[in-house]
């Protein structure tokens, strides 16, 4: 497909906390030749309800997403977690409802996480951007284990001029975010994120990247609380060359 | 069941998180387990195919559980052994005590058995004046410290070497106080010497079973110390304690599981000792017990068959899920408050103890999915934990504040217009408040977050607002 119509599932966290990730996503998709649209009828993918055991509300939200995103060539989200929710969990939710199961399945097949969509579907091999510095990369759990996203971001980051990637030991171990987990079991989550940022600091990188804003906010918040002086950004910002905005949790320069 | 503190998981966790010895012990063991498994996998290209086989085999057994259990029973009897069915943990205790009394036992050798823990066998024996001697080094260590296992295959993994040394010096007071006890081999040697004498005193030996073989009526245990062999061969009576889902059709099938078990557990190709026992000593055998008993425990397992928790019965107790679980690795096994910790416990304990008691466990997970990734029989542990959360939500067991919060949020999430207006206003306000620092170090409604981390301030206008403006 030369110029697919792509619906952007912006994700609730990007919409509310870091719209610049949304715009970086739009730029990357447009550069790859996609016509991007943003369905108005979107809020969240429903994971907070799903992971709290509230199945009725999850289904209601899922139906709303399916209705809003049907009819596009693809749906793309700058998050492995939300893309995984739609592509792996929606079909299972409607297992006892053939009509919705079919609609969920159709949407699932056309839904992708941003970076893997660029490489695996659009065939992007390099980006034309520049970022001077040593970065390290954390593999967010859902993207890694539900969608097998591992090499794709590393490949594209390798094409960014000036960027040096330092591999993070235990990059595949959870950062302790886990949605509502991080507030419900704050003490345990804290130990997990502490372990994570200790390893981040040991890489000597000056910037930490990942593909999910929830994990990024968790790690950024902890790094800042500890005064580590490491910048945290969504991988899309760096790939799109849109790093003029302050990093996550940093004050604006003016 | 006695001794469970599972309902206090949160408090337990806070206490364990503050334990510096625990942290040191876990940091040390973690790399050993995860690295070991990875190496074992790398060396065996067909590992994933074996996992599929193991999964399918267990599914087949569970579909035909009655058939295989009956076949197993017939073959135990045919080889001269006896089978006892225990519906509950109490039944299992009573059967063990009856057998012990029938031979006037005063001392029992015990090989490692999680079913023994599940049924509080040691407590039952002690209460009846029978001494239980744990022969597994890890079990022995926690026995002299008066603790519970913190891991299903490495019961003393929560302890540092220094802690073990201290306990040995305190307990083995008959030995030279100036002896050198620093290295693990010297600790093992000392335990051996102390224990070996006791092996010969026991009238009864109790072991668990990793597998029960229907075709031959045999039980199989794997150990690294060989202690199981001594516990079961020397005494007059051997009792095997096993739960019903341990049965496998043939010896050949058992070997399929053995090929994934040790690799998943410790990264060994095979455990050091794999012991197959079939019936009591025959006239031609050089040694062996005079009586061979098997106690088959149900304790809630048949109630899981055919439910959404059915797949949990595939578990072969390798411990890989806890070795790879970042929550377990943070809080250690004792925080879980009962016999089964980590992801497998988070699914199994609510089934066996009731979700009212163990409801925290399936909630205390980020669903990172690492447990499912390493499980040799491919149990979808996060999915099963989510099923428990659904049951809790249906039964209104979810804490009121959390429930109200989710329902309120879901109300807005289902009304995009209202949601965008409300969040648009809120983000503008928060963005304005946080514009100087870029983050908040304290937010009244988000204390769970800001207790330990800063909260990044939103940029201001939401994406939706800006997108609408751009067009
Ligand atoms: S659930 Fe799987 S990984 Fe965990 S102990 Fe059981 S078999 Fe091993």
XYZ file of C-alpha atoms and ligand atoms in Angstrom:
733
model
C 0.000 0.000 0.000
C 1.641 3.233 -1.095
C -0.174 5.832 0.972
C -2.227 4.042 3.597
C -4.815 5.859 5.641
C -3.607 5.515 9.192
C -5.730 6.239 12.242
C -3.609 7.453 15.140
C -4.537 5.961 18.489
C -2.817 8.625 20.468
C -3.162 6.864 23.872
C -4.540 8.586 26.946
C -1.181 9.350 28.528
C 0.287 10.957 25.399
C -2.916 12.906 24.827
C -2.904 14.303 28.344
C 0.718 14.492 29.453
C 2.942 14.628 26.408
C 1.214 15.680 23.190
C 4.628 16.245 21.604
C 4.992 12.447 21.359
C 1.751 12.465 19.375
C 3.136 15.039 16.970
C 6.416 13.143 16.640
C 4.343 10.068 15.772
C 2.408 11.997 13.137
C 5.665 13.239 11.595
C 7.200 9.763 11.458
C 4.056 8.319 9.888
C 3.780 11.137 7.337
C 7.462 10.852 6.463
C 6.830 7.176 5.784
C 4.067 8.122 3.361
C 0.972 7.627 5.512
C -2.084 9.852 5.511
C -2.719 10.338 9.222
C -6.116 10.933 10.765
C -7.061 11.219 14.433
C -10.508 9.804 15.178
C -12.208 12.141 17.624
C -14.125 9.409 19.477
C -11.090 8.066 21.361
C -10.144 8.277 25.008
C -8.283 5.225 26.270
C -7.893 1.585 25.246
C -9.499 0.353 28.471
C -6.508 -1.251 30.162
C -7.089 0.339 33.581
C -10.522 -1.312 33.718
C -9.305 -4.546 32.121
C -6.478 -5.009 34.589
C -8.753 -4.158 37.509
C -11.094 -7.009 36.636
C -13.862 -4.676 35.427
C -14.836 -6.597 32.342
C -18.123 -4.843 31.608
C -16.542 -1.399 31.370
C -13.608 -2.812 29.399
C -15.974 -4.216 26.803
C -17.909 -0.970 26.569
C -14.695 0.976 25.980
C -13.428 -1.628 23.498
C -16.639 -1.365 21.462
C -16.202 2.384 21.337
C -12.607 2.020 20.085
C -13.623 -0.579 17.494
C -16.372 1.693 16.145
C -14.070 4.698 15.991
C -11.183 2.906 14.285
C -12.944 0.614 11.815
C -12.567 1.601 8.207
C -8.924 2.714 8.205
C -6.107 0.795 6.595
C -4.193 0.730 9.864
C -4.393 1.852 13.455
C -1.092 2.899 15.008
C -0.265 3.781 18.621
C 2.982 5.139 20.095
C 2.744 2.456 22.790
C 3.298 -1.299 22.820
C 0.975 -1.618 25.742
C -2.082 0.011 24.120
C -1.377 -1.544 20.719
C -1.090 -4.913 22.473
C -4.388 -4.332 24.255
C -6.180 -3.774 20.951
C -4.390 -6.410 18.912
C -4.028 -9.193 21.476
C -6.728 -8.717 24.093
C -9.761 -7.227 22.291
C -10.512 -10.400 20.299
C -10.377 -12.507 23.472
C -12.752 -10.131 25.257
C -15.543 -10.893 22.810
C -14.967 -14.626 22.589
C -18.647 -15.238 23.420
C -20.029 -12.608 21.045
C -19.418 -13.625 17.397
C -20.394 -10.305 15.807
C -18.100 -8.192 17.969
C -15.425 -10.862 17.988
C -15.177 -10.569 14.224
C -15.019 -6.785 14.303
C -12.428 -6.929 17.092
C -10.372 -9.434 15.131
C -10.385 -7.247 12.017
C -9.202 -4.234 13.965
C -6.640 -6.327 15.822
C -5.026 -7.453 12.594
C -4.567 -3.876 11.413
C -3.315 -2.400 14.688
C 0.378 -1.804 15.293
C 2.785 -0.170 17.639
C 4.503 2.803 16.005
C 8.148 1.737 15.633
C 7.413 -1.825 14.534
C 4.810 -0.457 12.109
C 7.410 1.790 10.531
C 9.966 -1.002 10.104
C 7.830 -4.101 9.567
C 4.886 -2.694 7.611
C 6.182 0.459 5.936
C 9.686 -0.907 5.394
C 11.437 2.095 6.916
C 15.108 1.333 7.363
C 16.490 4.657 8.483
C 15.291 8.021 9.716
C 16.718 11.387 8.769
C 17.334 12.860 12.183
C 20.131 13.821 14.462
C 20.659 13.491 18.199
C 23.968 14.089 19.850
C 24.536 11.931 22.873
C 24.743 8.537 24.489
C 21.336 6.958 24.951
C 20.141 3.757 26.538
C 16.910 1.943 25.759
C 14.440 0.112 28.012
C 12.171 -2.541 26.492
C 8.685 -2.009 27.834
C 7.081 -5.313 28.738
C 3.970 -5.451 26.551
C 5.761 -4.319 23.424
C 8.550 -6.803 24.028
C 6.550 -9.849 25.028
C 3.181 -9.372 23.342
C 4.398 -7.776 20.111
C 8.050 -8.945 19.893
C 9.387 -5.416 19.625
C 13.097 -5.568 20.318
C 15.324 -5.064 17.284
C 13.121 -2.531 15.481
C 13.765 0.487 17.725
C 17.456 -0.374 17.969
C 17.687 -0.535 14.190
C 16.088 2.857 13.663
C 18.043 4.438 16.511
C 21.185 3.149 14.803
C 20.361 5.388 11.841
C 20.116 8.569 13.916
C 23.147 10.706 13.284
C 25.293 11.423 16.339
C 23.515 8.921 18.567
C 25.395 6.243 20.508
C 23.354 3.415 21.957
C 24.572 1.856 25.182
C 22.735 -1.368 25.923
C 20.977 -1.444 29.269
C 21.598 -4.628 31.306
C 18.285 -6.319 32.134
C 16.559 -4.040 29.606
C 13.800 -6.671 29.440
C 12.954 -6.510 33.152
C 9.872 -4.537 34.168
C 10.424 -0.985 35.482
C 7.672 -1.365 38.081
C 5.040 0.825 36.428
C 2.268 -1.664 35.703
C -0.549 0.914 35.472
C -2.428 1.106 38.749
C 0.127 -1.314 40.271
C 2.572 1.549 40.836
C 0.188 3.308 43.195
C -1.570 0.268 44.675
C 1.714 -1.418 45.551
C 3.847 1.707 45.706
C 6.525 0.228 47.951
C 7.173 -2.749 45.703
C 7.012 -0.600 42.582
C 9.576 1.703 44.139
C 12.059 -1.118 44.654
C 11.587 -2.202 41.044
C 12.115 1.258 39.594
C 15.063 1.838 41.910
C 16.733 -1.311 40.596
C 15.986 -0.151 37.064
C 17.387 3.357 37.374
C 20.510 2.091 39.137
C 21.257 0.096 36.008
C 20.337 3.057 33.790
C 22.783 5.277 35.648
C 25.508 2.629 35.385
C 25.345 2.696 31.581
C 26.687 6.245 31.685
C 24.113 7.308 29.080
C 22.763 10.832 29.307
C 19.367 10.007 27.834
C 16.965 7.138 28.530
C 14.484 6.130 25.831
C 11.555 3.718 25.699
C 8.392 3.277 23.701
C 5.709 3.597 26.389
C 4.901 6.812 28.196
C 3.727 5.111 31.411
C 7.095 3.436 31.944
C 8.879 6.620 30.904
C 7.018 8.761 33.441
C 7.759 6.203 36.138
C 11.475 6.069 35.382
C 11.745 9.825 34.789
C 9.996 10.553 38.079
C 12.383 8.287 39.962
C 15.521 9.564 38.209
C 14.475 13.121 39.031
C 13.616 12.322 42.628
C 17.139 10.899 42.958
C 18.645 13.873 41.148
C 20.328 11.674 38.566
C 20.455 14.281 35.811
C 19.466 11.856 33.044
C 17.003 13.047 30.404
C 14.071 10.811 29.563
C 12.246 10.809 26.242
C 9.904 8.706 24.161
C 11.796 6.998 21.349
C 9.503 8.668 18.778
C 10.761 12.132 19.744
C 14.339 11.175 18.930
C 13.461 9.280 15.754
C 11.404 12.238 14.510
C 14.148 14.690 15.398
C 11.682 16.573 17.614
C 13.701 17.040 20.770
C 13.368 20.800 21.051
C 10.769 20.425 23.834
C 12.146 19.806 27.349
C 12.558 16.134 28.266
C 9.892 14.430 30.389
C 9.452 16.248 33.715
C 11.986 18.937 32.834
C 11.133 22.650 33.021
C 10.893 24.711 29.842
C 13.997 26.651 29.070
C 12.282 30.028 28.835
C -5.154 -23.444 56.488
C -3.019 -22.668 59.432
C -0.245 -20.155 59.404
C -1.269 -18.175 56.342
C -0.515 -14.448 56.482
C -1.419 -13.999 52.847
C -4.126 -11.447 53.617
C -1.387 -9.201 55.032
C 0.664 -9.320 51.863
C 1.171 -5.557 51.756
C 2.452 -5.315 55.316
C 4.606 -8.406 54.825
C 6.065 -6.856 51.686
C 6.998 -3.619 53.420
C 8.790 -5.580 56.134
C 10.659 -7.739 53.642
C 11.666 -4.736 51.523
C 13.466 -3.325 54.548
C 15.443 -6.536 55.106
C 18.985 -5.899 53.835
C 20.064 -9.531 54.192
C 17.150 -10.599 52.038
C 18.085 -8.083 49.398
C 21.642 -9.329 49.336
C 20.568 -12.976 49.176
C 18.095 -12.370 46.355
C 20.511 -10.306 44.293
C 22.975 -13.160 44.494
C 20.579 -15.963 43.579
C 18.744 -14.128 40.812
C 21.565 -14.102 38.273
C 22.369 -17.714 39.044
C 18.827 -18.848 38.211
C 18.054 -16.609 35.236
C 21.490 -16.937 33.677
C 21.459 -20.689 34.242
C 18.135 -21.128 32.513
C 19.206 -18.993 29.585
C 22.380 -21.032 29.089
C 20.466 -24.282 29.244
C 18.020 -22.991 26.622
C 20.768 -21.797 24.334
C 22.310 -25.249 24.406
C 19.091 -27.040 23.510
C 17.543 -25.785 20.268
C 14.470 -27.976 20.690
C 13.688 -26.502 24.111
C 10.614 -24.619 22.908
C 9.299 -27.652 21.077
C 9.771 -29.674 24.266
C 7.753 -27.070 26.166
C 4.885 -27.499 23.709
C 5.077 -31.250 24.179
C 5.116 -30.913 27.944
C 2.102 -28.602 27.843
C 0.114 -30.912 25.561
C 0.970 -33.912 27.670
C -0.269 -32.265 30.854
C -3.443 -31.169 29.102
C -4.022 -34.737 28.001
C -3.527 -36.037 31.543
C -5.881 -33.445 33.021
C -8.546 -34.391 30.470
C -8.216 -38.019 31.578
C -7.205 -37.547 35.175
C -9.586 -40.146 36.606
C -8.306 -42.793 34.215
C -4.634 -42.171 34.948
C -5.156 -41.976 38.702
C -7.001 -45.279 38.725
C -4.354 -46.917 36.573
C -1.698 -45.537 38.873
C -3.481 -46.868 41.940
C -3.836 -50.339 40.432
C -0.158 -50.465 39.595
C 0.950 -49.266 43.020
C -1.115 -52.036 44.561
C 0.204 -54.564 42.052
C 3.749 -53.701 43.112
C 2.871 -54.233 46.763
C 2.238 -50.648 47.818
C -0.799 -48.919 49.260
C -2.678 -45.835 48.058
C -4.564 -43.452 50.352
C -6.842 -40.715 49.055
C -6.847 -37.458 51.012
C -9.548 -34.958 50.204
C -8.137 -32.298 52.541
C -4.861 -31.389 54.218
C -6.315 -32.647 57.498
C -7.069 -36.028 55.908
C -3.458 -36.236 54.756
C -2.215 -35.441 58.269
C -4.429 -38.134 59.764
C -3.259 -40.745 57.285
C 0.401 -39.912 57.958
C -0.158 -40.101 61.712
C -2.014 -43.428 61.453
C 0.828 -44.960 59.477
C 3.412 -43.598 61.937
C 1.485 -44.941 64.913
C 1.119 -48.361 63.296
C 4.906 -48.767 63.507
C 5.333 -46.854 66.782
C 7.411 -44.222 65.043
C 9.167 -41.618 67.139
C 11.247 -40.121 64.361
C 10.565 -39.372 60.692
C 13.033 -38.453 57.943
C 11.634 -35.930 55.536
C 12.746 -35.222 52.012
C 11.656 -31.887 50.578
C 7.923 -31.835 49.912
C 5.750 -28.826 49.153
C 2.699 -30.988 49.781
C 4.151 -31.626 53.239
C 4.227 -27.853 53.702
C 0.727 -27.455 52.310
C -0.538 -29.996 54.849
C 1.601 -28.783 57.778
C 2.888 -32.314 58.220
C 5.797 -31.318 60.467
C 3.486 -29.489 62.866
C 1.118 -32.466 62.977
C 3.989 -34.852 63.694
C 5.541 -32.682 66.392
C 2.139 -32.201 68.043
C 1.969 -35.972 68.324
C 5.409 -36.397 69.783
C 7.075 -37.528 66.564
C 10.304 -35.838 65.570
C 10.508 -34.682 61.932
C 14.039 -34.401 60.575
C 14.380 -32.461 57.347
C 17.108 -34.024 55.222
C 17.289 -31.447 52.441
C 19.946 -28.869 53.326
C 17.714 -25.884 52.603
C 14.794 -27.397 54.496
C 17.088 -28.288 57.374
C 18.363 -24.706 57.584
C 14.903 -23.233 57.787
C 13.794 -25.926 60.193
C 16.487 -25.012 62.716
C 15.602 -21.332 62.198
C 11.948 -22.111 62.698
C 10.993 -20.609 59.352
C 8.945 -21.534 56.318
C 10.406 -22.128 52.852
C 10.563 -18.932 50.804
C 10.876 -20.680 47.447
C 9.464 -23.933 46.110
C 12.802 -25.409 45.033
C 15.279 -23.376 47.082
C 13.647 -23.106 50.504
C 16.433 -21.059 52.115
C 17.145 -18.765 49.166
C 16.204 -15.768 51.325
C 19.229 -16.267 53.575
C 22.818 -15.144 53.219
C 25.730 -17.461 53.897
C 26.529 -15.483 57.039
C 23.023 -16.019 58.415
C 23.286 -19.767 57.837
C 26.653 -19.853 59.543
C 25.235 -18.093 62.593
C 22.325 -20.533 62.793
C 24.667 -23.530 62.548
C 26.872 -22.212 65.331
C 23.838 -21.608 67.517
C 22.378 -25.057 66.877
C 25.379 -27.365 66.630
C 26.787 -26.412 70.003
C 28.462 -29.796 70.426
C 30.963 -28.916 67.677
C 34.185 -26.947 68.043
C 33.220 -23.257 68.300
C 36.426 -22.233 66.509
C 35.785 -24.332 63.402
C 35.862 -22.579 60.060
C 32.444 -22.428 58.458
C 32.677 -19.794 55.799
C 32.248 -21.612 52.535
C 29.055 -23.341 51.378
C 30.804 -26.745 51.070
C 31.820 -26.644 54.738
C 28.246 -25.803 55.685
C 26.967 -28.691 53.602
C 29.534 -31.044 55.120
C 28.550 -30.042 58.635
C 24.844 -30.528 57.920
C 25.626 -33.951 56.447
C 27.554 -35.069 59.498
C 24.880 -33.879 61.884
C 22.056 -35.359 59.856
C 23.567 -38.658 58.884
C 23.271 -40.064 62.390
C 19.614 -39.192 62.505
C 18.907 -40.937 59.209
C 19.406 -44.257 60.884
C 17.089 -43.514 63.799
C 13.895 -42.881 61.838
C 11.184 -45.514 61.449
C 9.420 -43.629 58.665
C 10.653 -41.652 55.656
C 8.409 -39.130 53.967
C 9.162 -37.709 50.523
C 7.248 -35.751 47.966
C 7.029 -36.717 44.314
C 7.773 -34.778 41.181
C 5.926 -37.319 39.066
C 3.738 -40.359 39.583
C 3.942 -42.829 36.724
C 0.604 -44.483 35.961
C 2.023 -47.268 33.810
C 4.346 -48.606 36.518
C 2.897 -47.266 39.770
C 6.234 -45.537 40.461
C 6.982 -42.212 42.079
C 9.881 -40.058 40.919
C 11.795 -37.459 42.866
C 14.651 -35.261 41.734
C 17.201 -33.831 44.161
C 20.707 -32.457 44.042
C 21.882 -33.789 47.359
C 20.751 -37.382 47.279
C 19.066 -36.833 50.590
C 15.756 -38.081 49.269
C 17.241 -41.510 48.631
C 18.439 -41.824 52.193
C 15.137 -40.594 53.636
C 13.215 -43.201 51.737
C 15.547 -46.201 51.665
C 16.707 -46.495 55.259
C 13.459 -46.421 57.278
C 11.036 -49.342 57.412
C 8.210 -47.306 55.950
C 8.240 -44.951 52.976
C 5.371 -42.504 52.575
C 5.038 -40.543 49.340
C 3.020 -37.347 49.645
C 1.761 -36.094 46.314
C -1.071 -34.102 44.848
C -3.277 -35.700 42.238
C -2.074 -33.657 39.247
C 1.410 -35.159 39.532
C 0.413 -38.272 37.596
C 1.855 -38.852 34.107
C 1.043 -41.764 31.778
C 4.412 -43.452 31.199
C 8.083 -43.346 32.158
C 8.775 -42.015 28.681
C 6.405 -39.103 29.380
C 8.088 -38.449 32.702
C 11.354 -38.043 30.837
C 9.814 -35.314 28.663
C 9.089 -33.334 31.818
C 12.463 -34.132 33.324
C 14.112 -32.621 30.271
C 12.437 -29.247 30.861
C 12.243 -29.334 34.668
C 15.860 -28.908 35.788
C 16.690 -26.645 32.863
C 13.894 -24.297 33.809
C 14.607 -24.530 37.515
C 18.361 -24.171 37.882
C 19.701 -24.419 34.350
C 21.077 -27.921 34.952
C 20.575 -30.389 32.117
C 19.354 -32.843 34.713
C 19.168 -32.844 38.499
C 21.984 -34.745 40.167
C 19.718 -37.509 41.450
C 16.582 -38.779 39.750
C 15.104 -41.523 41.903
C 12.342 -43.860 40.793
C 10.585 -45.863 43.532
C 8.189 -48.702 42.860
C 6.562 -50.487 45.787
C 8.289 -51.843 48.901
C 11.462 -53.931 48.935
C 11.194 -57.170 47.013
C 12.974 -60.312 48.187
C 15.621 -59.801 45.515
C 16.261 -56.114 46.322
C 19.431 -55.300 48.288
C 17.587 -52.651 50.299
C 14.376 -50.657 50.517
C 11.413 -50.112 52.835
C 9.096 -52.822 54.090
C 6.041 -50.692 53.438
C 5.359 -48.264 50.601
C 2.441 -45.834 50.934
C 1.245 -43.090 48.613
C -1.040 -40.347 49.860
C -2.849 -38.621 47.013
C -3.965 -35.160 47.999
C -6.787 -33.233 46.384
C -7.208 -30.217 48.690
C -9.226 -28.141 46.227
C -7.588 -29.242 42.989
C -10.536 -31.111 41.497
C -12.488 -27.898 42.034
C -10.116 -26.168 39.582
C -10.665 -28.702 36.806
C -12.734 -27.268 33.997
C -12.708 -23.734 35.442
C -10.742 -20.761 34.129
C -7.923 -21.888 36.469
C -7.664 -25.374 34.953
C -4.357 -24.597 33.238
C -2.688 -23.955 36.586
C -2.819 -27.698 37.219
C -0.141 -28.144 34.552
C 2.448 -26.661 36.925
C 5.484 -28.887 37.514
C 6.851 -26.701 40.344
C 10.084 -25.691 38.674
C 10.201 -22.221 40.240
C 11.210 -20.449 37.006
C 8.277 -18.045 37.287
C 9.447 -16.734 40.668
C 13.092 -16.673 39.619
C 12.127 -14.317 36.812
C 9.459 -12.311 38.641
C 10.531 -8.759 39.512
C 7.941 -8.624 42.300
C 9.135 -11.863 43.905
C 12.733 -10.718 43.482
C 11.869 -7.515 45.348
C 9.876 -8.871 48.278
C 11.055 -12.483 48.577
C 8.879 -15.523 49.139
C 7.836 -14.934 52.735
C 5.851 -11.826 51.821
C 3.339 -14.075 50.057
C 2.444 -15.469 53.451
C 1.906 -19.120 52.567
C 3.433 -22.155 50.901
C 3.381 -21.046 47.266
C 5.001 -17.708 46.408
C 5.578 -15.810 43.175
C 3.392 -15.935 40.073
C 2.405 -19.593 40.474
C 1.343 -18.850 44.052
C -0.563 -15.781 42.917
C -2.800 -18.094 40.900
C -2.743 -21.239 43.033
C -3.059 -19.790 46.543
C -6.440 -18.115 45.916
C -7.676 -21.479 44.590
C -6.517 -23.364 47.662
C -6.963 -20.744 50.405
C -9.882 -18.810 48.948
C -9.739 -15.462 47.236
C -10.857 -13.677 50.393
C -7.616 -14.722 52.051
C -5.265 -14.554 49.078
C -6.867 -11.768 47.029
C -3.818 -9.517 47.139
C -1.554 -11.935 45.324
C -3.078 -11.827 41.832
C -3.264 -8.042 42.135
C 0.369 -7.554 43.059
C 1.623 -7.972 39.508
C 2.515 -5.543 36.742
C 1.550 -8.194 34.156
C 5.041 -7.871 32.741
C 4.619 -11.391 31.386
C 8.072 -12.709 32.172
C 6.629 -15.650 34.133
C 4.577 -16.846 31.198
C 7.582 -16.384 28.949
C 9.686 -18.837 30.974
C 7.084 -21.344 32.191
C 8.070 -24.770 30.825
C 4.430 -25.848 30.513
C 3.302 -22.488 29.135
C 0.824 -21.541 31.827
C -0.592 -18.112 30.951
C -0.048 -16.834 34.489
C -0.963 -13.164 33.886
C -4.224 -14.190 32.238
C -5.094 -16.409 35.191
C -4.248 -13.620 37.643
C -6.554 -11.356 35.676
C -9.327 -13.942 36.046
C -8.921 -13.698 39.805
C -9.192 -9.910 39.576
C -12.399 -10.339 37.577
C -13.833 -12.642 40.225
C -12.914 -10.157 42.930
C -14.472 -7.304 41.006
C -17.680 -9.289 40.455
C -17.885 -10.154 44.131
C -17.139 -6.579 45.208
C -13.948 -7.715 46.935
C -11.908 -5.036 45.170
C -11.154 -2.262 47.691
C -13.944 0.325 47.608
C -11.735 3.309 46.679
C -10.135 1.448 43.779
C -13.497 0.240 42.534
C -15.069 3.686 42.686
C -12.036 5.202 40.994
C -12.159 2.755 38.099
C -15.912 3.110 37.614
C -15.692 6.886 37.646
C -12.825 6.908 35.181
C -14.674 4.403 32.980
C -17.736 6.667 33.015
C -15.697 9.482 31.473
C -13.781 7.187 29.139
C -17.093 6.149 27.584
C -18.094 9.759 26.884
C -15.345 11.166 24.636
C -16.824 14.681 24.409
C -17.148 15.087 28.149
C -13.799 13.363 28.705
C -11.973 15.694 26.342
C -13.525 18.769 27.899
C -12.757 17.686 31.453
C -9.236 16.461 30.790
C -8.525 19.485 28.603
C -9.287 21.807 31.496
C -7.434 19.710 34.017
C -4.268 19.387 31.941
C -4.237 23.135 31.234
C -4.412 23.765 34.958
C -1.787 21.163 35.873
C 0.475 22.287 33.057
C 0.241 25.872 34.269
C 0.948 24.850 37.865
C 3.932 22.722 36.905
C 5.359 25.018 34.239
C 8.358 26.232 36.257
C 9.697 22.974 37.607
C 8.305 20.715 34.900
C 7.191 18.268 37.580
C 5.526 17.912 40.952
C 7.174 16.447 44.007
C 3.881 16.114 45.850
C 0.325 15.810 44.563
C -2.430 15.326 47.146
C -4.479 12.904 45.035
C -1.463 10.998 43.741
C 0.432 10.260 46.941
C 1.022 6.650 45.917
C 2.987 8.071 43.011
C 4.735 11.038 44.601
C 5.787 9.197 47.747
C 8.725 7.816 45.792
C 8.900 9.684 42.490
C 8.216 13.056 40.980
C 5.207 13.395 38.709
C 6.020 14.925 35.321
C 3.776 17.931 34.647
C 1.640 17.762 31.522
C 2.701 20.003 28.659
C -0.557 21.968 28.848
C -2.994 21.682 25.959
C -3.916 18.065 25.213
C -3.049 16.465 21.901
C -6.703 16.439 20.922
C -7.020 20.172 21.581
C -3.876 20.962 19.612
C -4.832 18.657 16.763
C -8.234 20.291 16.464
C -6.473 23.659 16.368
C -3.959 22.520 13.749
C -6.699 21.604 11.330
S 3.923 -21.990 36.963
Fe 5.329 -22.710 35.362
S 7.225 -21.616 35.807
Fe 5.996 -21.455 37.669
S 6.605 -23.192 38.928
Fe 4.856 -23.883 37.719
S 5.753 -24.840 35.921
Fe 7.373 -23.605 36.844
